[in-house]
Amino acid sequence: MHTQSMVGRSRTLRGCVASLAVAAAMLVSPAGPAAASTGGSPRAHSVTIRRDADGVVHVTAANFTDLGYGEAWAFSQDNFCTLANDFVTVEGDRSRYFGPTGLTLNYSAGTQSTNLDSDFFWKWMAASGIVDRTLHAAPPVGPLPQVLDVYRGFVDGYNAYLASGRRNDPRCAHKPWVHPITLTDLLLRGVQITTEASSAQFVTDEVAAAPPPAGTGSTTTTGSQSGVERAALVADFGARVDNGTMGSNGIGLGSQDTANGNGMVLANPHFPWRGTERFWMAQLDVPGSYDVEGGTLEGFPLIGIGFNQHLAWTHTVSTDFRFTFYQLHLVPGHPTSYLVDGKAYPMTRRTVVVDTGHGTRSHTFYSTRWGNVLDVPQAGYHWTDTTAYAVDDSTMTDLTRAANQYLRMGQATSVAQLLKVESTYLAIPTFNTIAADDTGHALYADVGNTPNVPLSLIDSCTPPGAPKLVYAAAGVVTLDGSRSACAWRNDPGTPVPGIFDAAHEPHVIRTDYVENSNDSYWLANPSAPFPAYSPIIGATGVTQDLRTRLGNQMIAARVAGTDGLGPPKFTLPTLQKMWEGDQSMEAQLVLQPLVAACRATPQVKASNGTVVDLTGACTALAAYNGTGRLDAAGGWLFSEWVARAPSSNFWATPFNSSQPLTTPSGLDTANPAILRALADAVLSLQARHIPLDASYGQVQFKPTASGGRIPIPGCDTGCFNAIYAADGSGGVLAADPYGEVYDGSSLVMTTELTPSGPISQGILTYSQATNPRSPFFSNMTSLYSQGRWASLPYTAAQLAADRGATVTTLRAP
């Protein structure tokens, strides 16, 4: 039976037995029973789902299979259609249902592929046998029993919800692409997550790779282009592999810097507000085995950022590259064979076929010992008669190893144990970890799945020409594939070959604080800078992001008690108030000189030749309070100016590595591009009939299900609470309504680890559900807009105190 009760009253939902019986019948998919369900004889599922007043789900089950089942059921209530759409992606069927020229649903890494390119890639992935190899491997590479159970339970729960007839989301009602999923589908969704900052960026490039036609004598390389053209090409490539808006802030506070000596964590990942890479909040509890609350990316059945009884952790996007390129020297006259140490090796060919809905299309992938061949014109990497390029991705071995690690992370009871887990599995896919525990210790670690490419290998194995330019401009490593000596190195004791062990990756445990806002490990705590590690992990002695500078500035002021928020050191309320301040670091640094320059030269020619009167802009900027708050009049004009400001000759005082948190600074007002950018911003606002003194609350918004708009605070000018809204600049977001938020602060949690258990409050800025008919489609967005926090009950007493919760018990034959 299926019963649901409201705390304080109860009600019965009818017809559940019949619906779940149908669900059981539908668990067998075309791929076979074992792929679709838990396997073996039918078994009972028993799970309790408590949904608190803010929509956060608390799932309790006797075992991990039931846990996954209940999690999938609750998740499907909120986001079934979004995840179903993404399963079409990993099944390689987007062209069939959505047309070959449409774009994929995944907005991560700042890139999107066409449906056809995506289908080719995922058909290749399925044909590669990676799922079968992983499932037959022993841990840590293969799945731990509990991980396999939770995955199988999630598949069963998703399919049961599909069969139950309870879907009310109009986005996928009666759609032919909605069908039961298999274990393979869910595992491939995991690959999609772990490769976001590596292979997922190069899907189109791999599909573009094709051997040169016979007899063409194609030898074109970037060496034939002028230096200016080559530099511009490589600069474009460097911007492309940058993490873009995918960022985050994380702060771990130890006993020295908190008022009562408890550990605290601020989790503030900046992720897409749409598509598949949204967080969903839940508490997952198998009593005595696993009890973790926090956020997980859609379709990943364990908590990715969260807390347990003793420990809290978060992630920020790392500067660490989880891949390298290899330059191949081809056999003369045979462009599909390559040389290693003078010996010829044929490339492996695998042809895949995609159903486009109007016929079929095929593509052949070419693989080498160094990975798949790809064509990256932005880098000048082309397949010619003499040269080709391949990409080697360390995260491609993360199919279940990452899930194993997150299970063990959730079971850790201290930051020391957490570091041991990360050092054992080495499966973090492109993230730093920031954590704290109830003993008052804080952890920073960039310990993960990093190619073992020390500086000595980069120096000895980077080919001349374009590879050196790519490395200089973007830090992306290209190695000489004609020499076996240029293979990734091996450290003893790693779970897979070719990656660094933890001893060669940065990590530290402290009792004051650690902070990261997507710069490298260098200044995790500025009082003790890290020495240099391999450049593939990140750089030292380089310009820091504005959020890094602001974060450390705010922490110092809070510890000293000079920020106006109260006595020195952190409490949970002051940690929240610090984050809510929405200060713009860029406004701190350049707003005053910008206003002065504006007033000194009020008539400026815009880029289109129009002479613009800046008087109104000067007045609006002079009144701007330098924050991203809803009522920050003039803030939107400042953001528009920043988006158009020149990247060169911008700062008056250049970066000084001995003053990394205070330089660069000032504004180079002698550069005419500074005021020209302001004139362009004025024209942009005038064309949209937006007042020059418009606030963020007047422009930035998230749409409600009924077509209304919820004003959104935050900014993209060095605000800690980074928010990115469509500004009409084109690209993937060209058709988006002006001002609609598409990325930025997502899951926000503030957690204190007390001796009696965790106390946590948070917010999911875009809310739990993408289902427009869900009561949780925009409820937390409204809280976020109002500057309010949701309590995150964890202990039995905290859960019992939530009188607005609903409780559902699922039982299926």
Coordinates of N, CA and C in Angstrom, one line a residue, residues 61 108 230 234 385 498 541 669 754 763 781:
A61 N 15.2 4.5 5.1 CA 15.0 3.2 4.6 C 15.9 2.2 5.4
S108 N 26.2 22.7 -18.6 CA 27.4 22.8 -17.9 C 28.6 23.2 -18.8
R230 N 47.5 33.3 -34.7 CA 47.8 32.2 -33.8 C 47.5 32.6 -32.4
V234 N 44.6 30.8 -30.1 CA 44.8 30.1 -28.8 C 44.1 30.8 -27.6
D385 N 47.7 15.0 -42.8 CA 48.4 13.8 -43.3 C 49.5 13.4 -42.3
G498 N 48.2 6.2 -13.7 CA 48.3 7.5 -14.4 C 47.8 8.7 -13.7
G541 N 51.3 32.5 -7.4 CA 51.8 33.8 -7.8 C 51.1 34.4 -8.9
T669 N 41.8 55.2 -16.1 CA 40.8 56.0 -16.8 C 41.4 56.7 -18.1
T754 N 27.8 21.2 16.1 CA 27.9 21.3 17.6 C 28.0 19.9 18.2
I763 N 19.3 27.4 1.5 CA 18.4 27.8 0.5 C 18.8 27.2 -0.8
T781 N 12.8 30.1 -3.9 CA 13.2 31.3 -4.7 C 12.6 32.5 -4.0

